[in-house]
Short mmCIF file of N, CA and C in Angstrom, two decimals:
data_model
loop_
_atom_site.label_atom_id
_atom_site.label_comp_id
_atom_site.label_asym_id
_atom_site.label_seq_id
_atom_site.Cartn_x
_atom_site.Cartn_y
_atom_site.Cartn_z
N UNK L 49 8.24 -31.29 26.23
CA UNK L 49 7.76 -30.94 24.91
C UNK L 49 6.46 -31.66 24.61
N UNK L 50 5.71 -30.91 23.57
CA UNK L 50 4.30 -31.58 23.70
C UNK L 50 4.01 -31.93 22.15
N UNK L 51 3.59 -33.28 21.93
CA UNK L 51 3.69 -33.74 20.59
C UNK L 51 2.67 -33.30 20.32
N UNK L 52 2.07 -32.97 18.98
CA UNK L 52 1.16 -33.21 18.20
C UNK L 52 1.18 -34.54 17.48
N UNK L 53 0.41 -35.26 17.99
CA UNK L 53 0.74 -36.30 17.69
C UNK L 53 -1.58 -36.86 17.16
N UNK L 54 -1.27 -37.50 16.36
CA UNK L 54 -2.74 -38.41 16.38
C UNK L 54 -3.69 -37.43 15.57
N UNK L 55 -5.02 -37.12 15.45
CA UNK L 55 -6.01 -36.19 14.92
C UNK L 55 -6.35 -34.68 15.10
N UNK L 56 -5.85 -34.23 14.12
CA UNK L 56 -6.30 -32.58 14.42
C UNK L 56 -7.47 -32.31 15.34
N UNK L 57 -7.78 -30.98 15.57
CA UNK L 57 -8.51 -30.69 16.40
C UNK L 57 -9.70 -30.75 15.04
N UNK L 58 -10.41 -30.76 15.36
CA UNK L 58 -11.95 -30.84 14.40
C UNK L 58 -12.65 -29.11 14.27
N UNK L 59 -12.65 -28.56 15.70
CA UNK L 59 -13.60 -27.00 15.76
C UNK L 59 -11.95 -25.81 15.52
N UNK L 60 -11.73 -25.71 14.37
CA UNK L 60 -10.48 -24.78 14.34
C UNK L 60 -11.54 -23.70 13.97
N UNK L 61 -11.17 -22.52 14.35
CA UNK L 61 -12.08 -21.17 14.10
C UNK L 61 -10.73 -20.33 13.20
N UNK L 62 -10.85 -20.13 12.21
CA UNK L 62 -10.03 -19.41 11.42
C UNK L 62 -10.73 -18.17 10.69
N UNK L 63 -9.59 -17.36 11.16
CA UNK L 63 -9.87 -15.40 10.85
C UNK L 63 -9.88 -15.51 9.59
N UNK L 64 -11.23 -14.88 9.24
CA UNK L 64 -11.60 -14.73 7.87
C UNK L 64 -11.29 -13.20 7.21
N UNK L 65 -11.42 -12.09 8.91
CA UNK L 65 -11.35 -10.36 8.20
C UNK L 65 -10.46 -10.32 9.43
N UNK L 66 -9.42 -9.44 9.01
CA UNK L 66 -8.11 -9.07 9.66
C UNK L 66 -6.73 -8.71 8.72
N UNK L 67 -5.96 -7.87 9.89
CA UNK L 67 -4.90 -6.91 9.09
C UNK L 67 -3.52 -7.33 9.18
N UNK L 68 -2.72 -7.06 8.74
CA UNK L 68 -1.36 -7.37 8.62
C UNK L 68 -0.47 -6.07 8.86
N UNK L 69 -0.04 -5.83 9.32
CA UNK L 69 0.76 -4.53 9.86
C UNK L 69 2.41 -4.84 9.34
N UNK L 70 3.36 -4.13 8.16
CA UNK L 70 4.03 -4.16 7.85
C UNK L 70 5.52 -3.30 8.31
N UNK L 71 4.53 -1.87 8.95
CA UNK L 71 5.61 -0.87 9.48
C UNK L 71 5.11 -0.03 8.08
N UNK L 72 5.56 -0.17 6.89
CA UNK L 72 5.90 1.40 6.06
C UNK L 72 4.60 0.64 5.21
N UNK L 73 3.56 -0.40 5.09
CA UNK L 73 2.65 -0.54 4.61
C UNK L 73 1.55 -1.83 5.38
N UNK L 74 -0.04 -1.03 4.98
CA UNK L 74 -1.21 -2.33 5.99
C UNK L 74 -1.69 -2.86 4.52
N UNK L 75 -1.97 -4.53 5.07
CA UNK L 75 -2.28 -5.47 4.58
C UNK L 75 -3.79 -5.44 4.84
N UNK L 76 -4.84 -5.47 4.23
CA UNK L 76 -6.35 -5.16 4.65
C UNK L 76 -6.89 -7.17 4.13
N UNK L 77 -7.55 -7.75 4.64
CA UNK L 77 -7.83 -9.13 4.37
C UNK L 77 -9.47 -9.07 4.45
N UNK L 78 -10.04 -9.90 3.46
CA UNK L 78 -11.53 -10.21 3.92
C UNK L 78 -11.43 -11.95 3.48
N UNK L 79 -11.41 -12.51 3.57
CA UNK L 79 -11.05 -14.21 3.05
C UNK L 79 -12.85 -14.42 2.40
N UNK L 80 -13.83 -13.90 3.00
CA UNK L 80 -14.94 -14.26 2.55
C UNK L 80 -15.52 -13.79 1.39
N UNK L 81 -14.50 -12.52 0.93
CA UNK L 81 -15.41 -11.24 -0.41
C UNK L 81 -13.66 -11.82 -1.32
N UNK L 82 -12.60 -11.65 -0.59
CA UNK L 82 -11.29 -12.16 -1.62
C UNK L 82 -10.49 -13.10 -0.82
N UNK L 83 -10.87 -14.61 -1.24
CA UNK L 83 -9.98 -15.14 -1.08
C UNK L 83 -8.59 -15.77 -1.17
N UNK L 84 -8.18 -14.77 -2.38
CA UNK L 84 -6.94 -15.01 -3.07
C UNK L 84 -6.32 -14.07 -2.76
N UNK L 85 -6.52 -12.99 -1.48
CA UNK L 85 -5.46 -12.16 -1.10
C UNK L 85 -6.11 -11.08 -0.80
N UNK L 86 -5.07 -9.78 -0.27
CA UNK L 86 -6.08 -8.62 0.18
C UNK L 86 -7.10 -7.87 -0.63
N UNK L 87 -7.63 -6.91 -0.08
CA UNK L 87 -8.54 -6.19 -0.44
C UNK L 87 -8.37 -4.39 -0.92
N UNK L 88 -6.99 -4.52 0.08
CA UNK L 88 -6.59 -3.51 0.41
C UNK L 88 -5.07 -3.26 0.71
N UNK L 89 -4.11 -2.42 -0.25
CA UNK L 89 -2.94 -2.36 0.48
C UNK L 89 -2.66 -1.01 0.65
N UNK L 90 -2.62 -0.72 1.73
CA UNK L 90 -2.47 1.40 2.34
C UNK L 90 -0.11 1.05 2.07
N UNK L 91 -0.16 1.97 1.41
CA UNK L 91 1.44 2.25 1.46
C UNK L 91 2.00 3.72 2.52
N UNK L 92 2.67 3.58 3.79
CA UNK L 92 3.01 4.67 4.82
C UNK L 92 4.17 5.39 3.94
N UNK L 93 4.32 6.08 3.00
CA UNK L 93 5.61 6.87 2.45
C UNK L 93 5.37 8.23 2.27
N UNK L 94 6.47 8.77 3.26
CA UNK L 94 6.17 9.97 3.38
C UNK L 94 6.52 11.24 2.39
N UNK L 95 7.32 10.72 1.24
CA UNK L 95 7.37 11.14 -0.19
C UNK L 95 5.68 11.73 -0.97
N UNK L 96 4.62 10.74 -0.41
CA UNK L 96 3.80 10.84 -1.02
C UNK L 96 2.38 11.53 -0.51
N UNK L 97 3.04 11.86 0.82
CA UNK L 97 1.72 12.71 1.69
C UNK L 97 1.21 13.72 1.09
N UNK L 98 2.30 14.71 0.72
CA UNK L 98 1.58 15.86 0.12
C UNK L 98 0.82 15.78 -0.86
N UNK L 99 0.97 15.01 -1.43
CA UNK L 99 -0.01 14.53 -2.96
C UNK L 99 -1.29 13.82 -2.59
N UNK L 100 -1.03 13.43 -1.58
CA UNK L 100 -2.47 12.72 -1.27
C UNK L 100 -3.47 13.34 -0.24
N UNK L 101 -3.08 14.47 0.41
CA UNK L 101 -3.64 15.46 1.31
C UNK L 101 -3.87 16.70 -0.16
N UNK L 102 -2.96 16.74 -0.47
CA UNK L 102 -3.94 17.88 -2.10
C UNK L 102 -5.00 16.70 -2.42
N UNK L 103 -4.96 15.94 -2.80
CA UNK L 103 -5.63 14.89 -3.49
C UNK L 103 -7.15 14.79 -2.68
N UNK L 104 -7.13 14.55 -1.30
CA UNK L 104 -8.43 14.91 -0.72
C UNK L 104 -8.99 15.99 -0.07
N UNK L 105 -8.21 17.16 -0.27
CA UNK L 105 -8.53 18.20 -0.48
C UNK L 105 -9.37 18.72 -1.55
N UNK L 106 -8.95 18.19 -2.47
CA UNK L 106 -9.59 18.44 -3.95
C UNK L 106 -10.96 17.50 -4.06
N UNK L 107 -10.52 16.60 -3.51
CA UNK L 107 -12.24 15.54 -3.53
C UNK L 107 -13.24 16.83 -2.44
N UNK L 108 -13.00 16.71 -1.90
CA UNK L 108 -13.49 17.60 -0.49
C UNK L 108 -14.15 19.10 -0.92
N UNK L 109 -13.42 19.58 -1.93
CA UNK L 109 -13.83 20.83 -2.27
C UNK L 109 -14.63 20.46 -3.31
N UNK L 110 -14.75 19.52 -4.14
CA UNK L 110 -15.59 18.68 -5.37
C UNK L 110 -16.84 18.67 -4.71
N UNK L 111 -17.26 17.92 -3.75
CA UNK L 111 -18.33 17.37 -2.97
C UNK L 111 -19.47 18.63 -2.96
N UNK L 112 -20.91 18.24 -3.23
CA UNK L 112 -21.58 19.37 -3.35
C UNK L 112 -21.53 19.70 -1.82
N UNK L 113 -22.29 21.00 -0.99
CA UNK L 113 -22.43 21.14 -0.03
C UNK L 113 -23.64 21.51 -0.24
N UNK L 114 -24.48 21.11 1.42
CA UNK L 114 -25.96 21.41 1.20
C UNK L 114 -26.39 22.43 2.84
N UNK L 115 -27.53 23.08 2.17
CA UNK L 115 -27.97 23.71 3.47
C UNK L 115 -28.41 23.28 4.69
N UNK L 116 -29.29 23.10 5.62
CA UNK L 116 -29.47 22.87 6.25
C UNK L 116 -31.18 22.53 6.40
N UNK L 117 -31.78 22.62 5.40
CA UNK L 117 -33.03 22.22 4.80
C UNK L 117 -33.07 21.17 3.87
N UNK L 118 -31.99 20.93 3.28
CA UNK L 118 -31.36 19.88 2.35
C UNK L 118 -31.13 20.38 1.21
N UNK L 119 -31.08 21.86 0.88
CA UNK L 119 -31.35 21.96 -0.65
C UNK L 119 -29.45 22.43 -0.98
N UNK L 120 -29.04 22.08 -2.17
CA UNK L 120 -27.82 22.36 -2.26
C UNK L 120 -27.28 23.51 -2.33
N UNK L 121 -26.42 24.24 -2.02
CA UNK L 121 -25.66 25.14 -2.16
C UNK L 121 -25.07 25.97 -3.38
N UNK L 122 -25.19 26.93 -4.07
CA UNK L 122 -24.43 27.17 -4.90
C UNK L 122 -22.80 27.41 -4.95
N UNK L 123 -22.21 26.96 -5.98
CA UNK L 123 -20.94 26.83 -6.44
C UNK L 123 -20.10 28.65 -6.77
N UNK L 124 -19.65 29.51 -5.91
CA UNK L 124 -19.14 30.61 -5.76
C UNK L 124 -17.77 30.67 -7.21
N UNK L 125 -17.85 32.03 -7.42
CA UNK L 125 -16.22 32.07 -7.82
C UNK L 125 -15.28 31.68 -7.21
N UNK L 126 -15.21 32.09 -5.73
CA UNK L 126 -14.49 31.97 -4.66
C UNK L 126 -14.08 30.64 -5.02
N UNK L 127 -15.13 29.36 -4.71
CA UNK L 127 -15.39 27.87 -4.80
C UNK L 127 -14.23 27.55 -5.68
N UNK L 128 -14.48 28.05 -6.97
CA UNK L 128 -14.41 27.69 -8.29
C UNK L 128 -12.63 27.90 -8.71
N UNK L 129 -12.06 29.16 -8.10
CA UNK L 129 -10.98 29.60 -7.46
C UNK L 129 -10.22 28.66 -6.75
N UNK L 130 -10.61 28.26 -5.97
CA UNK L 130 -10.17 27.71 -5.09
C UNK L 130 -9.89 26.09 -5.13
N UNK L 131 -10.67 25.59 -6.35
CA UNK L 131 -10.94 24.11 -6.42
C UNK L 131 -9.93 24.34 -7.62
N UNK L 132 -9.53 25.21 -8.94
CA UNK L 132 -9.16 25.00 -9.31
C UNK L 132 -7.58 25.49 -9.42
N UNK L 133 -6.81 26.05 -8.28
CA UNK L 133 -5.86 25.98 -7.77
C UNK L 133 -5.15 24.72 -6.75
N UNK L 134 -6.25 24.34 -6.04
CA UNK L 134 -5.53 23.16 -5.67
C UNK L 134 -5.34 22.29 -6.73
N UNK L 135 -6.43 22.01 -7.83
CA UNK L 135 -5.91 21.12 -8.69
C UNK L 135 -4.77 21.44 -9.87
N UNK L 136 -4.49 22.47 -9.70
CA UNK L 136 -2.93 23.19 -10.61
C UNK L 136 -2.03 22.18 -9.32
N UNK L 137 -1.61 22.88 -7.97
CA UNK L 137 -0.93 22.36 -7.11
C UNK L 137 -0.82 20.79 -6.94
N UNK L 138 -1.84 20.28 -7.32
CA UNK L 138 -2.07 18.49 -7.16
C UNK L 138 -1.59 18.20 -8.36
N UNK L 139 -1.42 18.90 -9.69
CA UNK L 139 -1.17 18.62 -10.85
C UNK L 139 0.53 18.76 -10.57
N UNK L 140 1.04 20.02 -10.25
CA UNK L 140 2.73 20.25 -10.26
C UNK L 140 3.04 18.76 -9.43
N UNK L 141 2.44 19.27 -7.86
CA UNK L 141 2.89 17.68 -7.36
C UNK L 141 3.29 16.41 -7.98
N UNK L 142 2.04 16.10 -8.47
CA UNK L 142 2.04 14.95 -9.48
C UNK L 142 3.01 15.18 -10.53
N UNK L 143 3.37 15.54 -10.61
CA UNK L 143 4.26 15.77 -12.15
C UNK L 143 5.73 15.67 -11.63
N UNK L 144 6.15 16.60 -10.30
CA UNK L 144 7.21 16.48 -9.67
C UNK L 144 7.74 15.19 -9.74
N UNK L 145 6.28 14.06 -8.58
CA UNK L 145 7.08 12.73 -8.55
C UNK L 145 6.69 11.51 -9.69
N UNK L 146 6.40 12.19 -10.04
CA UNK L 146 6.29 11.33 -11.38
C UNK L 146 6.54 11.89 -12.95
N UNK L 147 7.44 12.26 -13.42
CA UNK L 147 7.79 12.73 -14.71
C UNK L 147 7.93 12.43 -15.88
N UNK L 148 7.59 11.56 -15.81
CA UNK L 148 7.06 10.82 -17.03
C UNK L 148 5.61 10.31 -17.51
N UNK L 149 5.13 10.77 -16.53
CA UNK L 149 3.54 10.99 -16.67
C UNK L 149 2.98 12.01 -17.31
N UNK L 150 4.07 13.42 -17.51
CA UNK L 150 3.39 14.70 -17.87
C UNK L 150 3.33 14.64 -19.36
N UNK L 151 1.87 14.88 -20.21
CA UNK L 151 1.75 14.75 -20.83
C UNK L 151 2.11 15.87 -22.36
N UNK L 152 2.26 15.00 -23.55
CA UNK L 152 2.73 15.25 -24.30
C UNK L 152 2.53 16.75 -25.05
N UNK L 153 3.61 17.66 -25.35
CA UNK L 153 3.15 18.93 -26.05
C UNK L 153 2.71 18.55 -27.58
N UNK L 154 1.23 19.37 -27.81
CA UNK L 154 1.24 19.15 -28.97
C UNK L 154 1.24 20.49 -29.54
N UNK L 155 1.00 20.21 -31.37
CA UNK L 155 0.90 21.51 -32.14
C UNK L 155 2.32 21.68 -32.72
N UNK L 156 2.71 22.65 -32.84
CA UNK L 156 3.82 23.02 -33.76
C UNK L 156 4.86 23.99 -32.52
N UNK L 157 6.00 23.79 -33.25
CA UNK L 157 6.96 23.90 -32.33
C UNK L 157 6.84 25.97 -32.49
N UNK L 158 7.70 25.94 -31.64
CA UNK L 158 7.69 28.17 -31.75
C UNK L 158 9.02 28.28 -32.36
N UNK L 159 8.62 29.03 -33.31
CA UNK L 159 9.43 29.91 -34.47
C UNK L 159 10.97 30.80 -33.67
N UNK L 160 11.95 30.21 -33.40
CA UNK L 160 12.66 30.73 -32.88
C UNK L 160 13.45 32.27 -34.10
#
């Protein structure tokens, strides 16, 4: 067995950026920008994929697109269609797993 015994080592090189691997969530570290803990925590749950694949889907279809001269693209019905169906679908999603988020009816109730 080998003691540590007498004066630390003096040249210790200690990881300042590096990850932590949990299995169902990553630990992201920068010690030099936060030193009081991560930067970053990614959660692996597969409850929550579909919401987050609509979710950058919808960023994705947001994003202007440009030609190939640089000048931007116009915004189609098609576009417009299309961006605002996924965000109905990202909206049900959202509402599914979270139900108490959906927000409040207002106005007056219907005259039965």
């Amino acid at each position: 067995m080998k003691d540590n015994r007498g004066r630390p080592k003096e040249n210790i090189e200690k990881k300042m950026v590096f990850t932590m691997d949990y299995g169902d969530s990553k630990w992201h570290y920068n010690l030099n920008k936060h030193p009081n803990g991560p930067y970053l925590v990614e959660h692996f749950d597969p409850k929550y994929d579909k919401l987050e694949k609509l979710y950058h889907k919808l960023e994705n279809l947001k994003k202007p697109k440009y030609h190939a001269n640089g000048r931007k693209k116009r915004i189609t019905k098609d576009c417009k269609k299309k961006m605002e169906l996924v965000e109905k679908k990202y909206w049900t999603e959202h509402y599914r797993l979270f139900p108490n988020e959906r927000p409040k009816r207002r106005g007056r109730k219907p005259i039965k």
